[in-house]
Tab-separated table of C-alpha atoms in Angstrom:
chain	number	residue	atom	x	y	z
Q	1173	MET	CA	-6.158	-5.374	-19.468
Q	1174	GLY	CA	-9.108	-6.349	-17.764
Q	1175	GLU	CA	-10.529	-8.592	-15.085
Q	1176	TYR	CA	-9.439	-12.290	-16.775
Q	1177	PRO	CA	-6.129	-11.403	-18.549
Q	1178	THR	CA	-4.299	-9.127	-15.165
Q	1179	SER	CA	-5.873	-12.214	-12.974
Q	1180	MET	CA	-3.476	-15.024	-15.503
Q	1181	ALA	CA	-0.914	-12.606	-15.354
Q	1182	LEU	CA	-1.319	-12.786	-11.190
Q	1183	ASN	CA	-1.445	-16.765	-11.383
Q	1184	LEU	CA	1.752	-16.786	-13.969
Q	1185	MET	CA	3.873	-14.520	-11.476
Q	1186	TYR	CA	3.227	-15.722	-8.171
Q	1187	PRO	CA	2.941	-19.431	-7.277
Q	1188	GLN	CA	0.261	-21.954	-7.113
Q	1189	GLY	CA	-0.883	-24.327	-4.559
Q	1190	SER	CA	-1.448	-28.252	-5.525
Q	1191	THR	CA	-5.020	-27.892	-6.874
Q	1192	GLU	CA	-4.731	-27.689	-10.288
Q	1193	GLU	CA	-8.794	-26.619	-10.826
Q	1194	TYR	CA	-8.718	-23.509	-8.828
Q	1195	VAL	CA	-5.892	-20.741	-8.756
Q	1196	GLY	CA	-5.018	-18.797	-6.559
Q	1197	PHE	CA	-5.027	-15.278	-6.888
Q	1198	TRP	CA	-8.621	-13.513	-9.119
Q	1199	PHE	CA	-8.392	-9.179	-9.934
Q	1200	PHE	CA	-12.153	-8.030	-8.801
Q	1201	PRO	CA	-12.270	-4.864	-10.324
Q	1202	MET	CA	-14.316	-3.247	-7.052
Q	1203	ARG	CA	-17.025	-0.759	-8.855
Q	1204	LYS	CA	-17.146	-3.687	-10.848
Q	1205	HIS	CA	-18.511	-6.371	-8.555
Q	1206	PHE	CA	-19.159	-4.657	-5.700
Q	1207	SER	CA	-20.511	-0.791	-6.040
Q	1208	HIS	CA	-23.491	-2.019	-4.102
Q	1209	ARG	CA	-22.634	-5.114	-2.331
Q	1210	LEU	CA	-19.966	-3.416	-0.309
Q	1211	ASP	CA	-21.791	-3.695	2.932
Q	1212	GLU	CA	-21.393	-7.904	2.309
Q	1213	VAL	CA	-17.662	-7.705	1.567
Q	1214	LEU	CA	-16.707	-5.679	4.606
Q	1215	ASN	CA	-18.857	-7.952	6.564
Q	1216	GLY	CA	-17.022	-11.346	4.752
Q	1217	MET	CA	-18.626	-12.973	1.820
Q	1218	GLU	CA	-17.698	-15.415	-0.539
Q	1219	LEU	CA	-15.673	-14.067	-3.764
Q	1220	TYR	CA	-15.758	-17.172	-6.112
Q	1221	ALA	CA	-15.181	-16.390	-10.071
Q	1222	THR	CA	-14.524	-18.846	-13.016
Q	1223	SER	CA	-13.393	-18.797	-16.652
Q	1224	ALA	CA	-12.014	-21.532	-19.160
Q	1225	SER	CA	-10.702	-24.489	-16.687
Q	1226	PHE	CA	-10.074	-22.322	-14.280
Q	1227	ALA	CA	-11.924	-21.523	-10.303
Q	1228	PHE	CA	-11.293	-19.144	-7.930
Q	1229	ASP	CA	-12.879	-19.316	-3.873
Q	1230	THR	CA	-12.312	-17.273	-1.296
Q	1231	TYR	CA	-13.903	-14.933	1.258
Q	1232	SER	CA	-13.202	-11.325	1.310
Q	1233	TRP	CA	-10.995	-10.891	4.471
Q	1234	ASN	CA	-8.570	-12.849	2.242
Q	1235	ASN	CA	-7.476	-10.317	0.277
Q	1236	LEU	CA	-5.455	-7.459	-0.753
Q	1237	VAL	CA	-6.891	-3.937	-1.655
Q	1238	LEU	CA	-4.924	-2.041	-4.600
Q	1239	HIS	CA	-5.602	0.961	-6.067
Q	1240	TYR	CA	-3.454	2.247	-8.777
Q	1241	ARG	CA	-3.058	5.409	-11.132
Q	1242	PRO	CA	-0.444	5.779	-14.169
Q	1243	GLY	CA	1.258	8.816	-14.236
Q	1244	ASP	CA	-0.240	10.370	-11.248
Q	1245	HIS	CA	1.148	7.975	-8.511
Q	1246	CYS	CA	2.681	4.046	-7.526
Q	1247	LEU	CA	0.498	1.213	-6.933
Q	1248	TRP	CA	-0.868	1.406	-4.017
Q	1249	VAL	CA	-1.523	-1.404	-1.538
Q	1250	LEU	CA	-4.080	-0.437	1.242
Q	1251	SER	CA	-4.165	-0.952	4.811
Q	1252	PRO	CA	-6.762	-0.001	7.090
Q	1253	VAL	CA	-4.771	3.162	7.584
Q	1254	ASP	CA	-5.393	4.581	4.430
Q	1255	ALA	CA	-9.375	5.174	5.574
Q	1256	GLU	CA	-8.144	9.322	5.731
Q	1257	ASN	CA	-6.597	8.644	2.429
Q	1258	PRO	CA	-8.561	12.097	0.595
Q	1259	ILE	CA	-7.106	10.451	-2.688
Q	1260	LEU	CA	-8.891	7.090	-2.955
Q	1261	PRO	CA	-12.295	7.032	-4.115
Q	1262	ASP	CA	-14.787	6.332	-1.189
Q	1263	ILE	CA	-15.460	2.748	-2.438
Q	1264	THR	CA	-11.701	1.739	-2.159
Q	1265	ARG	CA	-11.311	4.052	0.834
Q	1266	ARG	CA	-14.112	1.953	2.657
Q	1267	ALA	CA	-12.669	-1.548	1.319
Q	1268	ALA	CA	-9.356	-0.555	2.894
Q	1269	SER	CA	-10.646	-1.593	6.147
Q	1270	ILE	CA	-9.854	-5.224	4.873
Q	1271	SER	CA	-7.060	-5.402	3.526
Q	1272	ASN	CA	-5.406	-7.843	4.823
Q	1273	LEU	CA	-1.313	-6.990	4.679
Q	1274	ASP	CA	-0.634	-10.619	6.095
Q	1275	ARG	CA	-1.043	-12.147	2.777
Q	1276	ILE	CA	2.056	-10.816	1.818
Q	1277	MET	CA	5.386	-12.918	1.988
Q	1278	SER	CA	8.607	-10.703	1.323
Q	1279	THR	CA	11.302	-12.864	-1.010
Q	1280	ASP	CA	14.667	-11.141	-1.922
Q	1281	SER	CA	15.147	-14.337	-3.985
Q	1282	PRO	CA	17.212	-13.182	-7.398
Q	1283	ALA	CA	15.949	-16.270	-9.224
Q	1284	TYR	CA	12.445	-14.834	-8.773
Q	1285	PRO	CA	10.745	-14.497	-10.450
Q	1286	PRO	CA	12.210	-16.070	-13.154
Q	1287	THR	CA	14.322	-13.785	-16.034
Q	1288	ASP	CA	14.122	-16.646	-18.737
Q	1289	ILE	CA	10.061	-16.259	-18.495
Q	1290	PHE	CA	9.474	-12.679	-17.522
Q	1291	GLY	CA	12.796	-10.628	-18.363
Q	1292	SER	CA	15.446	-8.619	-16.724
Q	1293	GLU	CA	14.289	-6.014	-14.188
Q	1294	PRO	CA	13.297	-3.086	-15.624
Q	1295	PRO	CA	15.416	0.259	-14.748
Q	1296	LEU	CA	14.426	1.192	-11.161
Q	1297	ASP	CA	12.446	4.206	-11.112
Q	1298	TRP	CA	10.428	6.429	-8.508
Q	1299	CYS	CA	7.683	3.419	-7.238
Q	1300	TYR	CA	10.431	0.770	-7.115
Q	1301	PHE	CA	11.751	2.696	-4.018
Q	1302	TYR	CA	8.005	3.888	-2.698
Q	1303	GLN	CA	7.216	0.178	-2.754
Q	1304	LYS	CA	10.146	-1.223	-1.347
Q	1305	GLY	CA	9.877	1.527	1.708
Q	1306	ASP	CA	6.521	0.580	1.938
Q	1307	LEU	CA	7.280	-3.135	2.194
Q	1308	SER	CA	9.492	-2.682	4.657
Q	1309	ARG	CA	7.395	-0.468	6.926
Q	1310	GLN	CA	4.862	-3.104	7.192
Q	1311	LEU	CA	7.600	-5.401	8.081
Q	1312	GLN	CA	8.211	-2.572	10.236
Q	1313	ASP	CA	12.193	-2.418	9.112
Q	1314	TRP	CA	12.534	0.782	9.920
Q	1315	GLU	CA	16.132	0.792	8.818
Q	1316	ALA	CA	15.015	-0.305	5.708
Q	1317	VAL	CA	12.666	2.487	5.109
Q	1318	THR	CA	15.340	5.011	5.280
Q	1319	ARG	CA	17.938	3.283	3.571
Q	1320	PHE	CA	14.988	3.199	0.770
Q	1321	TRP	CA	14.513	6.909	1.346
Q	1322	GLU	CA	18.022	8.034	1.138
Q	1323	GLN	CA	18.730	5.644	-2.232
Q	1324	ALA	CA	15.238	7.757	-3.882
Q	1325	ARG	CA	17.200	10.633	-2.827
Q	1326	ALA	CA	20.378	9.948	-4.222
Q	1327	ALA	CA	19.117	8.428	-7.578
Q	1328	GLY	CA	17.443	11.943	-8.240
Q	1329	PHE	CA	13.527	10.499	-7.427
Q	1330	SER	CA	11.008	12.451	-5.410
Q	1331	PRO	CA	7.361	11.035	-4.802
Q	1332	ASP	CA	4.095	11.023	-7.431
Q	1333	SER	CA	2.221	11.840	-4.485
Q	1334	GLY	CA	1.916	13.403	-1.571
Q	1335	VAL	CA	0.631	10.468	0.316
Q	1336	GLU	CA	4.114	9.123	-0.914
Q	1337	TYR	CA	5.803	10.447	1.460
Q	1338	ALA	CA	4.182	8.897	4.584
Q	1339	PRO	CA	6.425	5.724	4.595
Q	1340	PHE	CA	9.809	7.636	5.332
Q	1341	ILE	CA	7.950	9.870	7.812
Q	1342	GLU	CA	6.892	7.147	9.701
Q	1343	GLY	CA	10.507	5.501	9.253
Q	1344	LEU	CA	12.265	8.790	9.421
Q	1345	ALA	CA	10.579	8.765	13.019
Q	1346	HIS	CA	11.630	5.316	14.043
Q	1347	GLY	CA	14.927	6.146	13.889
Q	1348	ALA	CA	15.021	9.667	16.016
Q	1349	ASP	CA	15.416	11.831	12.380
Q	1350	TRP	CA	12.446	14.046	14.198
Q	1351	GLY	CA	13.719	16.958	11.631
Q	1352	SER	CA	13.727	14.914	9.197
Q	1353	ALA	CA	9.905	13.617	9.834
Q	1354	VAL	CA	9.000	16.437	9.829
Q	1355	GLY	CA	10.364	18.545	6.946
Q	1356	LEU	CA	8.559	15.515	4.467
Q	1357	THR	CA	5.422	16.352	6.787
Q	1358	GLN	CA	5.283	19.298	4.825
Q	1359	ALA	CA	6.736	18.732	1.696
Q	1360	ALA	CA	3.761	16.164	1.704
Q	1361	LEU	CA	1.015	18.775	3.030
Q	1362	GLU	CA	2.685	21.280	0.724
Q	1363	GLU	CA	1.259	18.857	-2.191
Q	1364	ASN	CA	-1.845	18.283	-1.548
Q	1365	PRO	CA	-3.289	20.195	1.822
Q	1366	LYS	CA	-6.484	18.154	1.944
Q	1367	LEU	CA	-3.916	15.419	3.169
Q	1368	ALA	CA	-3.960	16.814	6.908
Q	1369	PRO	CA	-6.301	14.744	8.273
Q	1370	TYR	CA	-4.183	11.612	6.589
Q	1371	LEU	CA	-0.905	12.848	8.133
Q	1372	CYS	CA	-2.433	14.109	11.483
Q	1373	ALA	CA	-3.593	10.191	11.566
Q	1374	LEU	CA	0.154	8.650	10.689
Q	1375	TRP	CA	1.590	11.102	13.176
Q	1376	GLN	CA	-0.948	9.682	15.869
Q	1377	ARG	CA	0.131	6.522	15.328
Q	1378	ILE	CA	4.046	7.864	15.344
Q	1379	ALA	CA	3.651	9.108	18.763
Q	1380	ALA	CA	1.776	5.858	19.882
Q	1381	SER	CA	4.559	3.825	18.781
Q	1382	THR	CA	8.130	5.483	20.133
Q	1383	ALA	CA	9.528	6.297	22.929
Q	1384	ASP	CA	9.597	9.881	24.660
Q	1385	SER	CA	12.146	12.668	24.392
Q	1386	SER	CA	12.725	16.213	23.922
Q	1387	PRO	CA	13.580	16.220	19.841
Q	1388	ARG	CA	10.296	14.153	19.941
Q	1389	GLN	CA	8.048	15.969	21.736
Q	1390	ALA	CA	9.116	19.116	19.491
Q	1391	ALA	CA	8.339	17.093	16.468
Q	1392	LEU	CA	4.774	16.449	17.902
Q	1393	GLY	CA	4.243	19.886	19.010
Q	1394	SER	CA	5.235	21.217	15.481
Q	1395	VAL	CA	3.345	19.292	12.994
Q	1396	ARG	CA	-0.154	18.890	15.428
Q	1397	PHE	CA	0.378	22.942	14.766
Q	1398	THR	CA	1.045	22.681	11.528
Q	1399	LEU	CA	-1.181	20.275	10.272
Q	1400	ASP	CA	-3.820	21.640	12.835
Q	1401	CYS	CA	-4.603	18.000	14.364
Q	1402	ALA	CA	-8.426	17.877	16.231
Q	1403	GLY	CA	-8.200	16.572	19.345
Q	1404	ASP	CA	-4.480	17.081	20.122
Protein backbone atom coordinates (compact mmCIF):
# COMPACT_ATOMS: atom_id res chain seq x y z
CA MET A 1 0.00 0.00 0.00
CA GLY A 2 3.02 2.29 0.18
CA GLU A 3 5.28 3.77 2.82
CA TYR A 4 2.90 6.10 4.69
CA PRO A 5 -0.18 3.82 4.95
CA THR A 6 1.98 0.85 5.94
CA SER A 7 3.71 2.95 8.60
CA MET A 8 0.38 4.12 9.99
CA ALA A 9 -0.93 0.54 10.03
CA LEU A 10 2.10 -0.54 12.07
CA ASN A 11 1.58 2.28 14.54
CA LEU A 12 -2.10 1.40 14.94
CA MET A 13 -1.25 -2.26 15.50
CA TYR A 14 1.55 -1.89 18.05
CA PRO A 15 1.66 0.04 21.35
CA GLN A 16 3.15 3.52 21.38
CA GLY A 17 5.31 5.45 23.81
CA SER A 18 4.17 8.57 25.60
CA THR A 19 5.36 11.11 22.99
CA GLU A 20 2.51 12.43 20.86
CA GLU A 21 4.65 13.93 18.10
CA TYR A 22 6.85 10.91 17.41
CA VAL A 23 5.44 7.53 16.35
CA GLY A 24 7.13 4.30 17.36
CA PHE A 25 7.44 2.62 13.96
CA TRP A 26 8.14 3.43 10.32
CA PHE A 27 8.32 1.40 7.14
CA PHE A 28 11.29 2.21 4.88
CA PRO A 29 11.29 0.48 1.46
CA MET A 30 14.86 -0.70 1.03
CA ARG A 31 15.60 0.21 -2.58
CA LYS A 32 13.79 3.54 -2.43
CA HIS A 33 15.76 4.86 0.53
CA PHE A 34 19.02 2.95 0.71
CA SER A 35 20.07 1.65 -2.72
CA HIS A 36 22.92 4.19 -2.82
CA ARG A 37 23.43 4.56 0.94
CA LEU A 38 23.66 0.99 2.15
CA ASP A 39 27.16 1.38 3.60
CA GLU A 40 25.88 4.27 5.73
CA VAL A 41 23.00 2.11 6.96
CA LEU A 42 25.36 -0.74 7.85
CA ASN A 43 27.71 1.60 9.71
CA GLY A 44 24.87 3.25 11.66
CA MET A 45 22.93 6.22 10.35
CA GLU A 46 19.96 8.25 11.53
CA LEU A 47 16.60 7.21 10.08
CA TYR A 48 14.16 10.09 10.04
CA ALA A 49 10.73 10.44 8.46
CA THR A 50 7.86 12.89 8.73
CA SER A 51 4.35 13.05 7.33
CA ALA A 52 1.37 15.22 8.30
CA SER A 53 1.60 15.68 12.07
CA PHE A 54 3.79 12.64 12.75
CA ALA A 55 7.54 12.18 12.88
CA PHE A 56 9.87 9.22 13.36
CA ASP A 57 13.52 9.21 14.41
CA THR A 58 15.92 6.39 15.25
CA TYR A 59 19.20 4.80 14.13
CA SER A 60 19.68 2.05 11.60
CA TRP A 61 20.84 -0.56 14.11
CA ASN A 62 17.47 -0.20 15.86
CA ASN A 63 15.49 -1.91 13.09
CA LEU A 64 14.02 -5.12 11.74
CA VAL A 65 14.69 -6.09 8.13
CA LEU A 66 11.73 -7.81 6.46
CA HIS A 67 11.24 -9.54 3.14
CA TYR A 68 7.83 -10.44 1.71
CA ARG A 69 6.78 -11.82 -1.66
CA PRO A 70 3.09 -12.79 -1.40
CA GLY A 71 2.42 -15.98 -3.31
CA ASP A 72 6.07 -17.06 -3.17
CA HIS A 73 6.73 -17.27 0.56
CA CYS A 74 5.66 -15.99 3.97
CA LEU A 75 6.75 -12.69 5.46
CA TRP A 76 10.32 -13.25 6.68
CA VAL A 77 11.79 -11.42 9.65
CA LEU A 78 15.47 -11.53 8.75
CA SER A 79 18.59 -11.78 10.91
CA PRO A 80 22.34 -11.93 10.30
CA VAL A 81 22.05 -15.66 9.51
CA ASP A 82 20.32 -14.69 6.26
CA ALA A 83 23.64 -13.60 4.78
CA GLU A 84 23.60 -16.94 2.91
CA ASN A 85 19.92 -16.79 1.89
CA PRO A 86 19.99 -16.91 -1.95
CA ILE A 87 16.32 -15.97 -2.26
CA LEU A 88 16.95 -12.43 -1.06
CA PRO A 89 17.96 -9.46 -3.22
CA ASP A 90 21.57 -8.50 -2.60
CA ILE A 91 20.68 -5.24 -0.83
CA THR A 92 18.31 -7.04 1.54
CA ARG A 93 20.77 -9.86 2.25
CA ARG A 94 23.46 -7.33 3.18
CA ALA A 95 21.07 -5.27 5.33
CA ALA A 96 20.03 -8.41 7.22
CA SER A 97 23.35 -8.22 9.07
CA ILE A 98 21.97 -5.37 11.23
CA SER A 99 18.43 -6.67 11.68
CA ASN A 100 17.94 -6.55 15.45
CA LEU A 101 15.72 -9.41 16.64
CA ASP A 102 16.01 -8.13 20.21
CA ARG A 103 13.39 -5.55 19.18
CA ILE A 104 10.77 -8.33 19.17
CA MET A 105 8.81 -9.07 22.33
CA SER A 106 6.56 -12.10 22.46
CA THR A 107 3.01 -12.01 23.80
CA ASP A 108 0.26 -14.61 23.93
CA SER A 109 -2.36 -12.23 25.27
CA PRO A 110 -5.78 -13.16 23.83
CA ALA A 111 -6.83 -9.51 24.21
CA TYR A 112 -4.23 -8.26 21.74
CA PRO A 113 -4.70 -7.09 19.10
CA PRO A 114 -8.23 -5.98 20.06
CA THR A 115 -10.82 -7.77 17.94
CA ASP A 116 -13.25 -4.84 18.05
CA ILE A 117 -10.77 -2.92 15.89
CA PHE A 118 -8.92 -5.58 13.90
CA GLY A 119 -11.54 -8.31 13.73
CA SER A 120 -11.18 -12.01 14.42
CA GLU A 121 -7.97 -13.87 13.71
CA PRO A 122 -7.96 -15.17 10.10
CA PRO A 123 -7.92 -18.92 9.42
CA LEU A 124 -4.59 -20.53 10.20
CA ASP A 125 -2.33 -21.34 7.27
CA TRP A 126 1.26 -22.44 6.74
CA CYS A 127 2.62 -18.95 7.38
CA TYR A 128 1.06 -18.89 10.85
CA PHE A 129 2.95 -22.03 11.85
CA TYR A 130 6.15 -20.90 10.14
CA GLN A 131 6.19 -17.51 11.86
CA LYS A 132 5.32 -19.01 15.25
CA GLY A 133 8.06 -21.60 14.75
CA ASP A 134 10.59 -18.97 13.70
CA LEU A 135 9.77 -16.80 16.73
CA SER A 136 10.17 -19.84 18.97
CA ARG A 137 13.55 -20.48 17.38
CA GLN A 138 14.56 -16.91 18.18
CA LEU A 139 13.53 -17.51 21.80
CA GLN A 140 15.32 -20.89 21.75
CA ASP A 141 12.13 -22.65 22.78
CA TRP A 142 12.97 -25.81 20.86
CA GLU A 143 10.00 -27.81 22.13
CA ALA A 144 7.65 -25.15 20.77
CA VAL A 145 9.45 -25.15 17.40
CA THR A 146 8.89 -28.90 17.10
CA ARG A 147 5.29 -28.58 18.27
CA PHE A 148 4.47 -26.00 15.58
CA TRP A 149 6.02 -28.24 12.93
CA GLU A 150 3.93 -31.19 14.06
CA GLN A 151 0.78 -29.07 14.13
CA ALA A 152 1.45 -27.78 10.62
CA ARG A 153 1.94 -31.30 9.31
CA ALA A 154 -1.22 -32.52 11.03
CA ALA A 155 -3.16 -29.68 9.40
CA GLY A 156 -1.80 -30.63 5.96
CA PHE A 157 0.44 -27.56 5.49
CA SER A 158 3.92 -27.49 3.99
CA PRO A 159 6.53 -24.80 3.34
CA ASP A 160 6.15 -22.39 0.45
CA SER A 161 9.95 -22.12 0.17
CA GLY A 162 12.85 -24.35 1.14
CA VAL A 163 14.09 -21.54 3.42
CA GLU A 164 11.02 -22.05 5.60
CA TYR A 165 12.23 -25.48 6.69
CA ALA A 166 15.13 -23.83 8.57
CA PRO A 167 13.60 -23.16 12.01
CA PHE A 168 12.15 -26.66 12.12
CA ILE A 169 15.42 -28.30 11.09
CA GLU A 170 17.08 -26.48 13.96
CA GLY A 171 14.29 -27.28 16.42
CA LEU A 172 14.29 -30.99 15.58
CA ALA A 173 18.07 -31.12 15.87
CA HIS A 174 17.98 -29.51 19.31
CA GLY A 175 15.35 -32.08 20.25
CA ALA A 176 17.78 -34.83 19.14
CA ASP A 177 15.42 -35.95 16.37
CA TRP A 178 18.35 -36.16 14.01
CA GLY A 179 16.67 -38.32 11.38
CA SER A 180 13.83 -35.85 10.92
CA ALA A 181 16.24 -32.89 10.85
CA VAL A 182 18.23 -34.57 8.08
CA GLY A 183 15.02 -35.40 6.21
CA LEU A 184 13.82 -31.79 6.26
CA THR A 185 17.26 -30.65 5.09
CA GLN A 186 17.00 -32.96 2.09
CA ALA A 187 13.49 -31.66 1.36
CA ALA A 188 14.72 -28.06 1.47
CA LEU A 189 17.59 -28.88 -0.90
CA GLU A 190 15.27 -30.65 -3.33
CA GLU A 191 12.98 -27.61 -3.38
CA ASN A 192 15.92 -25.33 -4.22
CA PRO A 193 19.46 -26.70 -4.78
CA LYS A 194 20.83 -23.14 -4.43
CA LEU A 195 20.11 -23.37 -0.71
CA ALA A 196 23.13 -25.63 -0.08
CA PRO A 197 25.40 -22.85 1.39
CA TYR A 198 22.50 -21.55 3.49
CA LEU A 199 21.83 -25.04 4.86
CA CYS A 200 25.55 -25.64 5.47
CA ALA A 201 25.66 -22.48 7.60
CA LEU A 202 22.56 -23.67 9.47
CA TRP A 203 24.18 -27.01 10.29
CA GLN A 204 27.38 -25.27 11.40
CA ARG A 205 25.30 -23.43 13.98
CA ILE A 206 23.61 -26.67 15.00
CA ALA A 207 27.01 -28.39 15.38
CA ALA A 208 28.24 -25.55 17.59
CA SER A 209 25.20 -25.57 19.90
CA THR A 210 24.28 -29.24 20.42
CA ALA A 211 25.77 -31.95 22.61
CA ASP A 212 27.92 -34.64 21.04
CA SER A 213 26.45 -38.09 20.42
CA SER A 214 26.73 -40.87 17.86
CA PRO A 215 23.40 -39.97 16.13
CA ARG A 216 24.51 -36.34 16.00
CA GLN A 217 27.81 -37.26 14.37
CA ALA A 218 26.02 -39.46 11.84
CA ALA A 219 23.58 -36.65 10.99
CA LEU A 220 26.38 -34.10 10.60
CA GLY A 221 28.30 -36.43 8.34
CA SER A 222 25.22 -37.11 6.23
CA VAL A 223 24.27 -33.49 5.63
CA ARG A 224 27.86 -32.38 5.04
CA PHE A 225 28.16 -35.02 2.32
CA THR A 226 24.75 -34.25 0.80
CA LEU A 227 25.27 -30.48 0.83
CA ASP A 228 28.99 -30.65 -0.06
CA CYS A 229 29.75 -28.14 2.66
CA ALA A 230 33.09 -26.40 2.09
CA GLY A 231 35.67 -26.86 4.81
CA ASP A 232 33.82 -29.74 6.52
